[in-house]
Coordinates of C-alpha atoms in Angstrom, one line a residue:
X176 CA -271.5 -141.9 72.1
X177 CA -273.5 -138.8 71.9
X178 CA -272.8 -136.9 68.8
X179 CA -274.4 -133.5 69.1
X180 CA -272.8 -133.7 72.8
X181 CA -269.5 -133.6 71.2
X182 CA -269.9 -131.6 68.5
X183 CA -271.3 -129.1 70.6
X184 CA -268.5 -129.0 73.2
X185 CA -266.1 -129.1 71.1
X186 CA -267.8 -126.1 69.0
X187 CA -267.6 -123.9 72.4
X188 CA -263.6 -125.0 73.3
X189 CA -262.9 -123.1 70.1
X190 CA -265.4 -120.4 69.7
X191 CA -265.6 -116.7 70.7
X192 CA -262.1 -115.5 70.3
X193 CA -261.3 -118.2 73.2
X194 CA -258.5 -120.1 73.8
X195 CA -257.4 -122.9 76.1
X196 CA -255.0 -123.2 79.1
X197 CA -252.5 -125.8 78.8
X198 CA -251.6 -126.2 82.7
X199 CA -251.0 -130.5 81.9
X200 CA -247.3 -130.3 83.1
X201 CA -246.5 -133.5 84.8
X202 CA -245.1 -133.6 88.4
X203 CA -241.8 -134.2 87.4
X204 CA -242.0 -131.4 84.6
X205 CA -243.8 -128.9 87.0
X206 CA -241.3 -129.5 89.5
X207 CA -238.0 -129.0 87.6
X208 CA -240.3 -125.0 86.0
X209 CA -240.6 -124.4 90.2
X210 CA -236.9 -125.4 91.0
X211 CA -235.4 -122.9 88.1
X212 CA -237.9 -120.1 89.4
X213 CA -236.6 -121.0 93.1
X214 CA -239.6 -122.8 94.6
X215 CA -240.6 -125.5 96.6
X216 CA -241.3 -128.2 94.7
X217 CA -244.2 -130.1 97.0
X218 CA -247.5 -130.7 96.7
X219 CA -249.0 -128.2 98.5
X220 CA -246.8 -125.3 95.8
X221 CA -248.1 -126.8 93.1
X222 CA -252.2 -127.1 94.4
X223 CA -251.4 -123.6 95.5
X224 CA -250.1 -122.4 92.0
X225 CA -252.5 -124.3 90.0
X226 CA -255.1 -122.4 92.4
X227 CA -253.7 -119.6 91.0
X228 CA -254.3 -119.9 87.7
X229 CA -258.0 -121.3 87.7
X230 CA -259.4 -118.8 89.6
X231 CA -257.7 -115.7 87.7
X232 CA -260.8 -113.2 87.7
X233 CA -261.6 -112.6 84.3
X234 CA -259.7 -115.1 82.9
X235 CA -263.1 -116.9 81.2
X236 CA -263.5 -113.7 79.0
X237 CA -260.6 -115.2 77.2
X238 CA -260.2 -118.7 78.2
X239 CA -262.8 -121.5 77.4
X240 CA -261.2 -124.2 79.1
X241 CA -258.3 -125.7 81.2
X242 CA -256.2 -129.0 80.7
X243 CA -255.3 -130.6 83.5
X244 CA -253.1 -133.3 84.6
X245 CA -254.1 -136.6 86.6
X246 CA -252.9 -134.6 90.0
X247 CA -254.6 -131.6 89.6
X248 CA -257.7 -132.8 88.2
X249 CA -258.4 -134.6 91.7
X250 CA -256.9 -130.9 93.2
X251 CA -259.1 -128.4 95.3
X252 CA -258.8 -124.6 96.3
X253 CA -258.5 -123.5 99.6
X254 CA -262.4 -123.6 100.2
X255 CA -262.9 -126.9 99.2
X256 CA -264.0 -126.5 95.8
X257 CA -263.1 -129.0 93.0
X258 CA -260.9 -127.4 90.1
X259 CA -263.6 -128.8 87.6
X260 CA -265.9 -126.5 89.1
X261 CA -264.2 -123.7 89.3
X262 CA -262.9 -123.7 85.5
X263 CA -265.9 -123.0 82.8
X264 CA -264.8 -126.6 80.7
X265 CA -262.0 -128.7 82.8
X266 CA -260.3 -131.0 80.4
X267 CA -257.1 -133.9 81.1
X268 CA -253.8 -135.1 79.3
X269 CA -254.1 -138.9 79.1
X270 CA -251.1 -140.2 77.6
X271 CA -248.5 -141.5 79.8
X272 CA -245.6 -139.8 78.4
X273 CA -243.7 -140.4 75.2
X274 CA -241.0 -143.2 76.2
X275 CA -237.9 -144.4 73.3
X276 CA -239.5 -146.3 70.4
X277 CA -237.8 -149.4 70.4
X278 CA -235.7 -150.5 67.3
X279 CA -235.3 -146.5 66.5
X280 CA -232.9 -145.0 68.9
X281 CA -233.8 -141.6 69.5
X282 CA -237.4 -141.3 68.5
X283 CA -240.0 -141.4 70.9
X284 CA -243.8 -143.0 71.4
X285 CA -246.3 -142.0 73.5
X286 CA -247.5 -144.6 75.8
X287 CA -250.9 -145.1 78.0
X288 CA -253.5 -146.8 75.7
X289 CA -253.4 -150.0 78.2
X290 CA -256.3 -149.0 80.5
X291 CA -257.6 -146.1 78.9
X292 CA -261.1 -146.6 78.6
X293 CA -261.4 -147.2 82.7
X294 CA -259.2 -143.7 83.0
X295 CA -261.7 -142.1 80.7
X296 CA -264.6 -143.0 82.3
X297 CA -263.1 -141.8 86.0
X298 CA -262.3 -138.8 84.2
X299 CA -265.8 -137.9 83.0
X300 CA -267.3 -139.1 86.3
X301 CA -265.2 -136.3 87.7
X302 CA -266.6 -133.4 85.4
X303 CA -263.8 -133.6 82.1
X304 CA -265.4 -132.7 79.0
X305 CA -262.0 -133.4 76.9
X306 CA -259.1 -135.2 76.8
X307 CA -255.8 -135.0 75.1
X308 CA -252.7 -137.3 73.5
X309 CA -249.4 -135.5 72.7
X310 CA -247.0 -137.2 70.5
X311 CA -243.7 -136.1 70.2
X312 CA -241.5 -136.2 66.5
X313 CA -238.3 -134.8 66.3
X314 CA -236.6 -133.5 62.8
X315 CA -233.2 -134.9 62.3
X316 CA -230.7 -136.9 60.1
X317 CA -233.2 -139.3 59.0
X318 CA -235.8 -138.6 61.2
X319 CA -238.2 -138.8 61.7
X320 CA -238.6 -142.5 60.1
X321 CA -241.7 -143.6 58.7
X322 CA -242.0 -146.4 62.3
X323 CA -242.0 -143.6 64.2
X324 CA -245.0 -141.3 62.3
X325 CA -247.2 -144.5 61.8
X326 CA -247.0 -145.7 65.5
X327 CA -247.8 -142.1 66.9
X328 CA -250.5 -141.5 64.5
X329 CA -252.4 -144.9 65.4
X330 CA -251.9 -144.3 68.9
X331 CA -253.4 -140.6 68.6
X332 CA -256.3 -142.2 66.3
X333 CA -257.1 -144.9 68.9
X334 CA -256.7 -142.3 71.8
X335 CA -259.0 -140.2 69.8
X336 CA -261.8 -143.1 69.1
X337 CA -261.9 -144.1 73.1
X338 CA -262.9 -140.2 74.0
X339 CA -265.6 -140.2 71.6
X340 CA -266.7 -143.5 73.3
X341 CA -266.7 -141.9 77.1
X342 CA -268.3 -138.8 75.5
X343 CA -264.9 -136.6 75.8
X344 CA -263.8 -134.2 73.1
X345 CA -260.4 -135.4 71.8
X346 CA -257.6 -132.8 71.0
X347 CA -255.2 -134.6 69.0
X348 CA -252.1 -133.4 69.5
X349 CA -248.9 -134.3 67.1
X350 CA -246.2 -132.2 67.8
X351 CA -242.7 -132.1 65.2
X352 CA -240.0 -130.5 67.7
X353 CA -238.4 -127.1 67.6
X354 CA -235.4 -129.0 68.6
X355 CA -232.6 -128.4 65.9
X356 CA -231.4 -126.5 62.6
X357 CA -234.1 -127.4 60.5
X358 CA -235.0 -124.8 58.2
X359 CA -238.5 -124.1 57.8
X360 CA -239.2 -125.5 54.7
X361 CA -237.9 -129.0 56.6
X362 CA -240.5 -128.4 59.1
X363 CA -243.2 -127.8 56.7
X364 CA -242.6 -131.2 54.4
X365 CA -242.1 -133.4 57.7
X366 CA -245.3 -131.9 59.5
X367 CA -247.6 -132.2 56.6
X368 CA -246.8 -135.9 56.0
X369 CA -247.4 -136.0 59.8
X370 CA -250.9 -134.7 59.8
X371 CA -251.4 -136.9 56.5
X372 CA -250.6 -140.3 58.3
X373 CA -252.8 -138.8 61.4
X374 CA -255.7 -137.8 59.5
X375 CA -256.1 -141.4 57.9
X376 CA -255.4 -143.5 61.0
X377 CA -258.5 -141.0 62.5
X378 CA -260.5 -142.6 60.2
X379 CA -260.0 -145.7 59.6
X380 CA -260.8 -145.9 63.6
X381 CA -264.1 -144.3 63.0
X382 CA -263.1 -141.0 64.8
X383 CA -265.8 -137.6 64.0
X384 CA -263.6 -135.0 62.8
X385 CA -267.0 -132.7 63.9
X386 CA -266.2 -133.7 67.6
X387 CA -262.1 -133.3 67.8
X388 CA -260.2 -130.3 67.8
X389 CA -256.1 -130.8 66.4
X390 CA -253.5 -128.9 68.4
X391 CA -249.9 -129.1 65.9
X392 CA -246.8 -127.2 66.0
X393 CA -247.0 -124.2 64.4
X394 CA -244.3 -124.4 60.9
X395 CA -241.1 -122.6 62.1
X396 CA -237.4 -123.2 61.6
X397 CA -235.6 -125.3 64.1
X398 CA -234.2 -123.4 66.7
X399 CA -230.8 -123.4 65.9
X400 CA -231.2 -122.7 62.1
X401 CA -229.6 -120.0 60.7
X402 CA -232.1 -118.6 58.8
X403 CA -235.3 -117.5 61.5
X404 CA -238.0 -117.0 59.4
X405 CA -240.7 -113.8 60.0
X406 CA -243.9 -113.5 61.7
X407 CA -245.6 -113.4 58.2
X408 CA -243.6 -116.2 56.7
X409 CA -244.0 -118.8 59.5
X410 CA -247.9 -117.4 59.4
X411 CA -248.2 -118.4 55.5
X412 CA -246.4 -121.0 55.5
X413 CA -248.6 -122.6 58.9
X414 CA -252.1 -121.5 57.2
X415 CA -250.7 -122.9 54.0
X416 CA -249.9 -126.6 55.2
X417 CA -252.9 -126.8 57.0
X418 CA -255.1 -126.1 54.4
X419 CA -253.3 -128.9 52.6
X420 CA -253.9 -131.6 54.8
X421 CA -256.5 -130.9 57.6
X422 CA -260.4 -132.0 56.3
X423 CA -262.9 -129.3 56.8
X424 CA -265.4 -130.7 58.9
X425 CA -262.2 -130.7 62.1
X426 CA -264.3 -128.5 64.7
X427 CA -261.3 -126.1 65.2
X428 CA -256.9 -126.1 65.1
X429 CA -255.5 -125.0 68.8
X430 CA -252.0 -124.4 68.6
X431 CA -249.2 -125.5 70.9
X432 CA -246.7 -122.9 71.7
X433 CA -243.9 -125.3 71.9
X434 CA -241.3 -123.7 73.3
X435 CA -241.6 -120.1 71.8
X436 CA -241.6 -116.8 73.5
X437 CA -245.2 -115.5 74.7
X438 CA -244.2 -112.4 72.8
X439 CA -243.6 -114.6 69.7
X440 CA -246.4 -116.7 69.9
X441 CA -248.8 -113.8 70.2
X442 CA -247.0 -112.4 67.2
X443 CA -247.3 -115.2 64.8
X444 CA -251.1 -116.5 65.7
X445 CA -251.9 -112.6 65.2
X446 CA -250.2 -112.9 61.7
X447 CA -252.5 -116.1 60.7
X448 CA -255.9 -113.8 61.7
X449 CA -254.8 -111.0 59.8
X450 CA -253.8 -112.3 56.5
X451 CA -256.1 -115.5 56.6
X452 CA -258.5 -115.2 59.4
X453 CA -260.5 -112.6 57.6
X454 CA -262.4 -112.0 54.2
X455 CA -261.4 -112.4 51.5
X456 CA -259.3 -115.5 52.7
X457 CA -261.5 -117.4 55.3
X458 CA -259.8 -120.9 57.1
X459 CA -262.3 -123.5 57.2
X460 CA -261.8 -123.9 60.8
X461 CA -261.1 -121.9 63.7
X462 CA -257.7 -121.4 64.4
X463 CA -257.1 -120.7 68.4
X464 CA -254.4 -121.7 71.0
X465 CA -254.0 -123.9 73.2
X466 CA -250.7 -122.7 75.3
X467 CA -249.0 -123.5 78.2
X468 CA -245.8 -121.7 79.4
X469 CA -246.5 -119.0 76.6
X470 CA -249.3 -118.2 79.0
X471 CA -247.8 -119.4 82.3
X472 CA -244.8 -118.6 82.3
X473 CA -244.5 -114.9 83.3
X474 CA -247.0 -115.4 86.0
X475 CA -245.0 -118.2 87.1
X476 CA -241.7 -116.1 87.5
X477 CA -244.0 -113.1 89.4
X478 CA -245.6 -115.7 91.9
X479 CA -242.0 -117.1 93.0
X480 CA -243.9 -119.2 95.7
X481 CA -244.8 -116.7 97.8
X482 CA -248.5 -115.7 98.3
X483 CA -248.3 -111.7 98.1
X484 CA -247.4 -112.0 94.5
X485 CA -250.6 -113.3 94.1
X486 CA -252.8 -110.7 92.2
X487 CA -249.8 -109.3 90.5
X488 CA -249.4 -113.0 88.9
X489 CA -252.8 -113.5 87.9
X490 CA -252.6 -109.8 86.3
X491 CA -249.6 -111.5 84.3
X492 CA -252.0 -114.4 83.3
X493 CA -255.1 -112.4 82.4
X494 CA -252.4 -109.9 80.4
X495 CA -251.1 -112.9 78.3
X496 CA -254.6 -114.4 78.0
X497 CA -255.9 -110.8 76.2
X498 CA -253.0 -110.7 74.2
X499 CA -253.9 -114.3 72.6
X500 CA -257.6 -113.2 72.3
X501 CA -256.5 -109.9 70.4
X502 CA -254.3 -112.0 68.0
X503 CA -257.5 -114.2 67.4
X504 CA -259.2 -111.0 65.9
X505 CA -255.8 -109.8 64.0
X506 CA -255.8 -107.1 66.6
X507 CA -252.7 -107.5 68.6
X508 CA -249.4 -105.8 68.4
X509 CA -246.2 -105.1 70.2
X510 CA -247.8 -101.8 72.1
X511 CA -250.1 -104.2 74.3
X512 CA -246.6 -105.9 76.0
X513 CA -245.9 -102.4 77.7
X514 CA -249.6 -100.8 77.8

């Protein structure tokens, strides 16, 4: 394992008022986001949109790095040129999918430790400089039980300690669900004990906080709770639990947008900079994003499939992509959606 390496990569994935493009969908997942937009779901649509969103021009001045799935890591534009080299850092999801956790109907765990460290290795042969392990915990009538959080956050800790080995940055990634009408200080109590059961399974498997970057839920209210909190309030209340529960030396916090509106995203990461991302209040770690269909989506619904949309797609993109950068600096507001 090369330390500095790592702690060094994972320095520049967060740095610079940079984000990082969450374009992991699996087949299945990418498929069924092309059949509600009305588009053929084959191979050659998805190389073709995935094309489209690496080689956005500009799109480095805001984003530092891609995640990519197992399909599109091994994916080529038009040219002949890999996707790893076209994207400044190219990084891939390597868990398996969250499948039910048996003995605990309804909860999930998410499988693909058996063979890892040979995927690993493949995948930094190929150019990856990072990896990353989503979990999945949903808040309900007794959930999520204490099975469920232990068995994720081992998995996530021994994900995390095989990257380090292959010399890929970990993002740890242990998301508590928007699903449901759990109010927001419900979200806040289950996702702290979350990170808390994470952050000691990282080390008792020897995993350098320096050299990972955590990507959590942001603390909202489900989404069928009465009672939707504001920007600023999810934003406190967010800032607040981390500073709780994450150590320090973590090289940087990525949020997931999770199902939120790009709009709303923005909106809330904007609210973290500007009441805790600057003096007098200083996090002791980056706080950045890590987003998929918050980002993808409105290019997604201008490219429809067909070619001519092209540019006016990766406009989209490139729009969303400065909007998350502004936030990073406290600077966004509503203005920038119709400027």
């Amino acid at each position: 394992m090369k330390a500095q390496e790592l702690i060094d990569t994972a320095r520049a994935l967060v740095a610079g008022d940079k984000g990082l493009l969450a374009m992991d969908e699996s087949n299945p997942t990418c498929n069924k986001r092309f059949a509600d937009a009305k588009i053929s779901q084959t191979d050659e649509a998805r190389r073709a949109y995935r094309e489209l969103l690496v080689t956005t021009p500009g799109l480095g001045e805001c984003i530092s790095g891609a995640i990519l799935y197992d399909e599109t890591i091994r994916q080529e534009t038009q040219d002949g040129t890999p996707f790893v080299q076209v994207l400044i850092a190219a990084g891939i999801k390597v868990d398996m999918g969250a499948k039910a956790l048996a003995g605990h109907p309804g909860e999930k765990i998410s499988e693909g430790l058996d063979g890892l460290r040979e995927r690993l290795a493949e995948y930094a042969r190929m150019g990856a400089r990072f990896a990353k392990w989503r979990a999945v915990l949903a808040i309900g009538e007794g959930w999520p039980t204490p099975a469920c959080i232990e068995v994720n956050a081992h998995a996530l800790a021994r994900y995390a300690a095989l990257c380090q080995e292959a010399t890929l940055v970990p993002i740890v990634e242990p998301e508590v669900l928007m699903d449901g009408d759990h109010t927001l200080e419900r979200c806040r109590s289950v996702t702290e004990h979350v990170l808390h059961r994470v952050f000691d399974q990282l080390r008792l498997q020897g995993v350098m906080l320096e050299a990972m970057i955590l990507k959590p839920n942001m603390v909202l209210p489900g989404l069928t709770c009465a009672t939707q909190e504001s920007v600023d309030v999810v934003a406190a209340a967010t800032v607040k639990s981390l500073l709780r529960v994450v150590p320090a030396a973590v090289a940087g916090i990525a949020f997931l947008s999770g199902g939120q509106s790009s709009e709303l995203a923005s909106a809330r990461l904007n609210a973290m900079h500007g009441r805790f991302g600057l003096p007098p209040v200083q996090a002791p770690w980056p706080l950045t994003f890590s987003f998929g269909r918050a980002l993808q989506q409105p290019a997604l619904e201008i490219w429809a499939g067909d070619e001519l949309n092209r540019v006016a797609a990766q406009q989209a993109l490139l729009h969303r992509a400065r909007c998350n950068a502004a936030a990073l600096r406290g600077n966004y507001h509503a203005g920038m959606e119709t400027a």
